[in-house]
Every structure is written in C-alpha cells, then in structure tokens.
Amino acid sequence: MSGFSTSSAGEAFFAAYDRVLAKWPVPIDTIDVESDYGTTRVNVSGHVEGPPVVLLPGGGATSTVWFANVATLARHYRVFAIDPMGEPGRSLVGRKPIRTVDDLMSWLDQVLDTLEVTRTSAVGHGYGATVALAYALHRPQRIATLVLLDPPSRFVGMRLAYLLHAVPQLVRPTRERMRSLIRWETQNAPLDADWLELTERGADFPSAKPVVPRRPQRDRWATLSADVTVVFAGDSKVHDSSRAADAVGKVLPHAHTVVLTGCSHHMLPMLPAGELDAVLLSALG
C-alpha cells in the first residue's frame, strides 16, 4: 500500500478521492480508527449529539459516494461514512488482513467500539448492504435501523447478463472495464464525472478479494430485530427488482420495501438523491 501511495497511479487515485470528498457540502471530521486489521478511514459529519448513522458504500465506491445525501442526513444525525477495509479508499490494511466473515464482523466491532457507537442505524449500498445485513444479524443489539440499498444476492440471485459484464472486471480490473460496466448498467446516466474517475482509478488500487457473507437461511432471517427498509433500483441490471421486492416479504414480512423508478444499481445513492433522501429520512425516523 505504501508503494501504491507514492506511485503515479496512487497519487492520481487519492487526488480523485479528495476531489469527490470536497463535494460534501457540510464540515467533515476525518478520523483514522486503529484495529487488529489496520487503519480505517471514517469521514464524519453532522451534530455531535445527533443519533448515529453508519454508511457503508458499494464495492469500489468509497465513502465519498454519499456527497449528494450527506447534507440531508447531517441535519438530523451524526454520520459515520466508512471506507471498508481492503477496498479502494483511504483505509490501510494492517498485518492481519480480513479473510473470513468473522474477521469482517470483528473489524466492524472494533471500529464502532473506538468511535463509541454502541447502538446505531446502518445504511449500506450493494456490497455495503451485504456487510450491514450480516452485521445486524451478528450484533442485533447494536443495529436499531437497517436500510439496504439494492442489496445483491440477498433475496434473489443476480442476473446472468450482469455477471457476464462484471466478471472480467473482478478477474482482472482495469479502468476501461470499470467504466464499461458502469456505463452499461446505468445506460449512460449523467453520473458525477469526478466520482466516475475515482471509481475507475479504483481498478489500480491494491485491494484484497472482498469477503462476502452468505445469504441468510430462512430461520436466520427471523432473528433480525432491526427495523428494516429495503430499497431497490427499479432499473437495476444486477437483479430483477420487482421479483426481489416480492421475495423480501417472504422472509421479512415486517420490512418496508421501496422500488425507486428511473434509477439503476450504480446510480445509487447519487441518483435520484432527492427521492432517496426522503426514503432514508422516513426509514431512519
């Protein structure tokens, strides 16, 4: 990682990261949290005494991706946006990498312990939703409200077409493949150019293979005590959102399910920010 930081690719990546973070329209407290697994970067905004909300981004998106949502959330909450360990961002993997789901849960335990966040709401998108769900099952006493944004493979399987587009990027990441995947999935939506550049440059980042928790078994869903809202992107190419929304009711009958029309998986949480913000405030409130 130190070699990457001083390379031309690393300098370009972190410059892009800083450009996107500068789009946050609210003051930011930058905190580096030490744990057994390394140093976790947390970007914090909002009232110090506000109820805590933890934000976990989609794979490769970094904590900066919440720039269109953080102002609304920060008016009511203390927002903790985390760069996941081993993913592109400013978190630094230590001598003990995250290799198992137990490691992943222990890492998040230690981060929240250091932040003195004993009970919180959690919002996760994509891979971040997968982690947030697993943690809510792992530490039910710690997660009061859970918001899952277009969670992949939690309620239904992923579409073959998406897998065919995504696998080359997973096997051998390149900027061109990342751009192609996002442009295809969003149908060339007007995404923020700086964020798109940052996400593309994440292909140069020496990230580790992410640990992906398994989909919960039916009896495991019943142990989920948090208030749950599941938001699907109506035009998501990751999965059939209508079928996924129906599947939520079968395992989480008390969950609130929302399908946002006119957006796809990789447009969230940036677009449509206004509609998503309204859903988030309703869910968290």
Short mmCIF file of C-alpha atoms in Angstrom, two decimals:
data_model
loop_
_atom_site.label_atom_id
_atom_site.label_comp_id
_atom_site.label_asym_id
_atom_site.label_seq_id
_atom_site.Cartn_x
_atom_site.Cartn_y
_atom_site.Cartn_z
CA MET A 1 0.00 0.00 0.00
CA SER A 2 2.83 2.40 0.82
CA GLY A 3 4.29 1.75 -2.62
CA PHE A 4 0.94 2.47 -4.25
CA SER A 5 0.55 5.72 -2.30
CA THR A 6 3.75 7.13 -3.77
CA SER A 7 3.18 5.82 -7.30
CA SER A 8 1.70 7.96 -10.06
CA ALA A 9 -1.41 5.75 -10.06
CA GLY A 10 -1.76 6.16 -6.29
CA GLU A 11 -1.30 9.91 -6.38
CA ALA A 12 -3.95 10.17 -9.11
CA PHE A 13 -6.34 7.95 -7.14
CA PHE A 14 -6.03 9.93 -3.90
CA ALA A 15 -6.28 13.24 -5.75
CA ALA A 16 -9.55 11.99 -7.27
CA TYR A 17 -10.71 10.84 -3.82
CA ASP A 18 -10.07 14.30 -2.39
CA ARG A 19 -11.92 15.99 -5.25
CA VAL A 20 -15.04 13.95 -4.58
CA LEU A 21 -14.81 14.39 -0.82
CA ALA A 22 -14.59 18.16 -1.41
CA LYS A 23 -18.10 17.95 -2.88
CA TRP A 24 -19.51 17.24 0.60
CA PRO A 25 -21.45 20.42 1.41
CA VAL A 26 -21.00 20.00 5.18
CA PRO A 27 -17.99 20.13 7.53
CA ILE A 28 -16.09 16.84 7.79
CA ASP A 29 -14.20 15.37 10.72
CA THR A 30 -11.68 12.85 9.42
CA ILE A 31 -10.99 10.00 11.84
CA ASP A 32 -8.50 7.14 11.43
CA VAL A 33 -9.52 4.18 13.58
CA GLU A 34 -6.92 1.59 14.56
CA SER A 35 -7.90 -2.06 14.81
CA ASP A 36 -6.33 -5.51 14.55
CA TYR A 37 -6.87 -5.29 10.80
CA GLY A 38 -5.29 -1.92 10.07
CA THR A 39 -6.36 1.71 9.97
CA THR A 40 -9.93 2.51 8.93
CA ARG A 41 -10.75 5.93 7.49
CA VAL A 42 -14.09 7.33 8.67
CA ASN A 43 -15.49 10.60 7.32
CA VAL A 44 -17.79 12.09 9.94
CA SER A 45 -20.38 14.87 9.64
CA GLY A 46 -23.42 16.18 11.47
CA HIS A 47 -24.26 17.18 15.03
CA VAL A 48 -22.01 15.64 17.66
CA GLU A 49 -25.05 14.78 19.80
CA GLY A 50 -27.15 13.55 16.87
CA PRO A 51 -28.26 9.90 16.62
CA PRO A 52 -25.52 7.92 14.82
CA VAL A 53 -25.87 6.59 11.28
CA VAL A 54 -23.19 4.37 9.74
CA LEU A 55 -22.86 4.49 5.94
CA LEU A 56 -21.26 1.59 4.04
CA PRO A 57 -20.66 2.15 0.30
CA GLY A 58 -20.94 -0.24 -2.59
CA GLY A 59 -17.89 -2.11 -3.81
CA GLY A 60 -15.23 0.27 -5.03
CA ALA A 61 -17.39 3.35 -4.49
CA THR A 62 -15.53 4.65 -1.35
CA SER A 63 -17.10 6.61 1.49
CA THR A 64 -17.05 9.76 -0.66
CA VAL A 65 -20.02 8.49 -2.70
CA TRP A 66 -22.55 9.94 -0.23
CA PHE A 67 -21.85 13.54 -1.35
CA ALA A 68 -25.39 14.01 -2.67
CA ASN A 69 -27.04 12.65 0.50
CA VAL A 70 -24.87 13.71 3.41
CA ALA A 71 -26.26 17.23 3.80
CA THR A 72 -29.78 15.92 4.40
CA LEU A 73 -28.59 13.24 6.81
CA ALA A 74 -26.21 15.56 8.67
CA ARG A 75 -29.06 17.92 9.56
CA HIS A 76 -30.54 15.22 11.77
CA TYR A 77 -27.82 12.66 12.50
CA ARG A 78 -24.17 12.10 13.31
CA VAL A 79 -22.99 10.48 10.08
CA PHE A 80 -20.10 7.98 10.01
CA ALA A 81 -19.11 7.16 6.41
CA ILE A 82 -16.61 4.30 6.36
CA ASP A 83 -14.01 3.28 3.79
CA PRO A 84 -14.26 -0.52 4.00
CA MET A 85 -11.01 -2.30 4.80
CA GLY A 86 -9.34 -3.83 1.72
CA GLU A 87 -11.47 -1.81 -0.70
CA PRO A 88 -10.37 1.29 -2.65
CA GLY A 89 -10.20 4.26 -0.31
CA ARG A 90 -8.05 5.65 2.49
CA SER A 91 -8.26 2.69 4.87
CA LEU A 92 -4.90 0.91 5.30
CA VAL A 93 -4.78 -2.87 5.63
CA GLY A 94 -2.60 -3.98 8.53
CA ARG A 95 -0.59 -7.12 9.08
CA LYS A 96 -3.76 -9.12 9.71
CA PRO A 97 -6.00 -8.94 6.63
CA ILE A 98 -9.71 -9.69 6.71
CA ARG A 99 -10.03 -13.26 5.42
CA THR A 100 -13.27 -14.56 6.94
CA VAL A 101 -16.75 -13.31 7.81
CA ASP A 102 -15.74 -13.50 11.48
CA ASP A 103 -12.82 -11.17 10.70
CA LEU A 104 -15.18 -8.82 8.89
CA MET A 105 -17.55 -8.68 11.85
CA SER A 106 -14.67 -8.26 14.32
CA TRP A 107 -13.29 -5.37 12.25
CA LEU A 108 -16.63 -3.53 12.36
CA ASP A 109 -16.98 -4.29 16.08
CA GLN A 110 -13.62 -2.66 16.75
CA VAL A 111 -14.34 0.37 14.56
CA LEU A 112 -17.64 1.08 16.30
CA ASP A 113 -16.11 0.45 19.73
CA THR A 114 -13.42 3.05 19.06
CA LEU A 115 -15.99 5.51 17.74
CA GLU A 116 -18.02 4.86 20.93
CA VAL A 117 -21.07 4.00 18.84
CA THR A 118 -22.95 1.50 20.97
CA ARG A 119 -26.24 1.48 19.04
CA THR A 120 -26.73 2.91 15.57
CA SER A 121 -28.65 2.90 12.34
CA ALA A 122 -26.84 1.49 9.31
CA VAL A 123 -27.28 2.26 5.62
CA GLY A 124 -25.47 0.12 3.08
CA HIS A 125 -25.44 0.03 -0.70
CA GLY A 126 -24.54 -3.03 -2.76
CA TYR A 127 -21.66 -4.81 -1.06
CA GLY A 128 -22.06 -2.39 1.83
CA ALA A 129 -25.65 -3.60 2.24
CA THR A 130 -24.39 -7.17 2.36
CA VAL A 131 -21.99 -6.27 5.17
CA ALA A 132 -24.60 -4.19 7.02
CA LEU A 133 -27.11 -7.05 6.93
CA ALA A 134 -24.57 -9.57 8.18
CA TYR A 135 -23.59 -7.23 11.00
CA ALA A 136 -27.20 -6.62 12.03
CA LEU A 137 -27.57 -10.39 12.37
CA HIS A 138 -24.22 -10.67 14.16
CA ARG A 139 -24.87 -7.83 16.63
CA PRO A 140 -28.66 -7.36 16.79
CA GLN A 141 -28.39 -5.25 19.94
CA ARG A 142 -26.20 -2.76 18.10
CA ILE A 143 -28.27 -2.02 14.96
CA ALA A 144 -31.58 -0.26 15.58
CA THR A 145 -32.50 0.53 11.98
CA LEU A 146 -31.19 -1.07 8.80
CA VAL A 147 -31.54 0.36 5.30
CA LEU A 148 -30.38 -1.85 2.42
CA LEU A 149 -29.91 -0.16 -0.95
CA ASP A 150 -30.25 -2.59 -3.89
CA PRO A 151 -28.60 -5.48 -2.00
CA PRO A 152 -27.22 -8.09 -4.43
CA SER A 153 -27.91 -11.81 -3.94
CA ARG A 154 -29.64 -11.35 -0.57
CA PHE A 155 -33.20 -12.02 -1.72
CA VAL A 156 -32.85 -13.26 -5.32
CA GLY A 157 -29.93 -14.25 -7.49
CA MET A 158 -28.03 -11.95 -9.80
CA ARG A 159 -28.85 -11.69 -13.48
CA LEU A 160 -26.61 -13.62 -15.85
CA ALA A 161 -26.16 -10.55 -18.06
CA TYR A 162 -24.77 -8.56 -15.14
CA LEU A 163 -22.42 -11.35 -14.12
CA LEU A 164 -21.10 -11.61 -17.69
CA HIS A 165 -20.33 -7.89 -17.66
CA ALA A 166 -18.91 -7.84 -14.11
CA VAL A 167 -16.74 -10.97 -14.05
CA PRO A 168 -13.98 -9.60 -16.34
CA GLN A 169 -13.64 -6.60 -14.03
CA LEU A 170 -13.49 -8.88 -10.97
CA VAL A 171 -10.91 -11.19 -12.56
CA ARG A 172 -8.62 -8.52 -13.99
CA PRO A 173 -9.67 -4.99 -13.03
CA THR A 174 -8.96 -2.17 -15.46
CA ARG A 175 -10.24 1.39 -15.67
CA GLU A 176 -11.77 0.66 -19.05
CA ARG A 177 -13.67 -2.38 -17.79
CA MET A 178 -14.99 -0.49 -14.78
CA ARG A 179 -16.19 2.39 -16.95
CA SER A 180 -17.79 -0.03 -19.40
CA LEU A 181 -19.63 -1.87 -16.61
CA ILE A 182 -20.98 1.31 -15.04
CA ARG A 183 -21.94 2.91 -18.35
CA TRP A 184 -23.75 -0.25 -19.42
CA GLU A 185 -25.56 -0.76 -16.13
CA THR A 186 -26.65 2.88 -15.82
CA GLN A 187 -27.40 3.27 -19.54
CA ASN A 188 -25.00 6.24 -19.68
CA ALA A 189 -26.71 8.12 -16.85
CA PRO A 190 -25.25 11.58 -16.06
CA LEU A 191 -23.05 10.43 -13.19
CA ASP A 192 -20.70 12.85 -11.47
CA ALA A 193 -17.53 12.93 -13.58
CA ASP A 194 -15.15 13.16 -10.62
CA TRP A 195 -16.76 10.22 -8.84
CA LEU A 196 -16.67 8.19 -12.06
CA GLU A 197 -12.97 8.92 -12.45
CA LEU A 198 -12.33 7.92 -8.83
CA THR A 199 -14.22 4.65 -9.27
CA GLU A 200 -12.33 3.87 -12.47
CA ARG A 201 -9.00 4.61 -10.78
CA GLY A 202 -10.01 2.18 -8.05
CA ALA A 203 -9.07 -0.52 -10.55
CA ASP A 204 -5.43 0.45 -9.89
CA PHE A 205 -5.87 0.10 -6.12
CA PRO A 206 -4.16 -2.91 -4.46
CA SER A 207 -7.43 -4.12 -2.96
CA ALA A 208 -7.98 -7.54 -1.47
CA LYS A 209 -10.63 -10.02 -2.54
CA PRO A 210 -13.73 -8.97 -0.59
CA VAL A 211 -15.19 -11.34 1.98
CA VAL A 212 -18.84 -11.84 1.06
CA PRO A 213 -21.18 -13.20 3.77
CA ARG A 214 -23.57 -15.91 2.63
CA ARG A 215 -27.25 -15.23 2.10
CA PRO A 216 -29.05 -15.87 5.41
CA GLN A 217 -31.06 -19.06 5.75
CA ARG A 218 -34.79 -18.69 6.39
CA ASP A 219 -34.54 -19.35 10.14
CA ARG A 220 -31.74 -16.79 10.39
CA TRP A 221 -33.92 -14.01 8.95
CA ALA A 222 -36.27 -14.44 11.90
CA THR A 223 -33.51 -13.32 14.30
CA LEU A 224 -33.19 -9.91 12.63
CA SER A 225 -34.52 -7.45 15.21
CA ALA A 226 -33.74 -4.13 13.48
CA ASP A 227 -36.37 -2.05 11.71
CA VAL A 228 -35.61 -2.86 8.07
CA THR A 229 -36.18 -0.88 4.88
CA VAL A 230 -35.08 -2.38 1.58
CA VAL A 231 -34.72 -0.03 -1.39
CA PHE A 232 -34.45 -1.45 -4.89
CA ALA A 233 -33.42 0.40 -8.04
CA GLY A 234 -36.26 -0.13 -10.48
CA ASP A 235 -33.95 -0.34 -13.50
CA SER A 236 -31.21 -2.33 -11.78
CA LYS A 237 -29.42 -4.76 -14.07
CA VAL A 238 -27.98 -6.60 -11.09
CA HIS A 239 -31.25 -8.42 -10.43
CA ASP A 240 -34.98 -8.33 -11.15
CA SER A 241 -36.02 -5.68 -8.64
CA SER A 242 -39.72 -6.49 -8.79
CA ARG A 243 -39.05 -10.16 -8.04
CA ALA A 244 -36.56 -9.20 -5.32
CA ALA A 245 -39.12 -6.90 -3.67
CA ASP A 246 -41.63 -9.76 -3.61
CA ALA A 247 -39.01 -12.03 -2.07
CA VAL A 248 -38.40 -9.60 0.80
CA GLY A 249 -41.95 -10.09 2.02
CA LYS A 250 -41.46 -13.83 2.28
CA VAL A 251 -38.51 -13.68 4.68
CA LEU A 252 -39.03 -10.25 6.28
CA PRO A 253 -42.80 -9.71 6.39
CA HIS A 254 -42.48 -6.61 8.56
CA ALA A 255 -39.86 -4.88 6.41
CA HIS A 256 -40.68 -1.79 4.39
CA THR A 257 -39.86 -2.23 0.72
CA VAL A 258 -39.40 0.60 -1.78
CA VAL A 259 -38.71 0.43 -5.52
CA LEU A 260 -37.26 3.67 -6.90
CA THR A 261 -38.19 4.06 -10.54
CA GLY A 262 -35.86 5.56 -13.10
CA CYS A 263 -32.60 4.51 -11.48
CA SER A 264 -30.19 1.60 -11.62
CA HIS A 265 -27.81 -0.08 -9.19
CA HIS A 266 -24.72 2.01 -9.92
CA MET A 267 -26.67 5.27 -9.91
CA LEU A 268 -27.38 4.85 -6.18
CA PRO A 269 -27.00 6.63 -3.83
CA MET A 270 -26.18 9.64 -6.02
CA LEU A 271 -29.23 9.49 -8.28
CA PRO A 272 -32.04 10.16 -7.64
CA ALA A 273 -30.70 11.85 -4.48
CA GLY A 274 -33.86 13.74 -3.53
CA GLU A 275 -36.13 10.71 -3.69
CA LEU A 276 -33.61 8.54 -1.87
CA ASP A 277 -33.10 11.16 0.85
CA ALA A 278 -36.85 11.18 1.52
CA VAL A 279 -36.83 7.39 1.85
CA LEU A 280 -33.81 7.49 4.16
CA LEU A 281 -35.32 10.09 6.47
CA SER A 282 -38.56 8.16 6.65
CA ALA A 283 -36.76 4.90 7.39
CA LEU A 284 -34.35 6.35 9.93
CA GLY A 285 -37.00 8.48 11.59
#
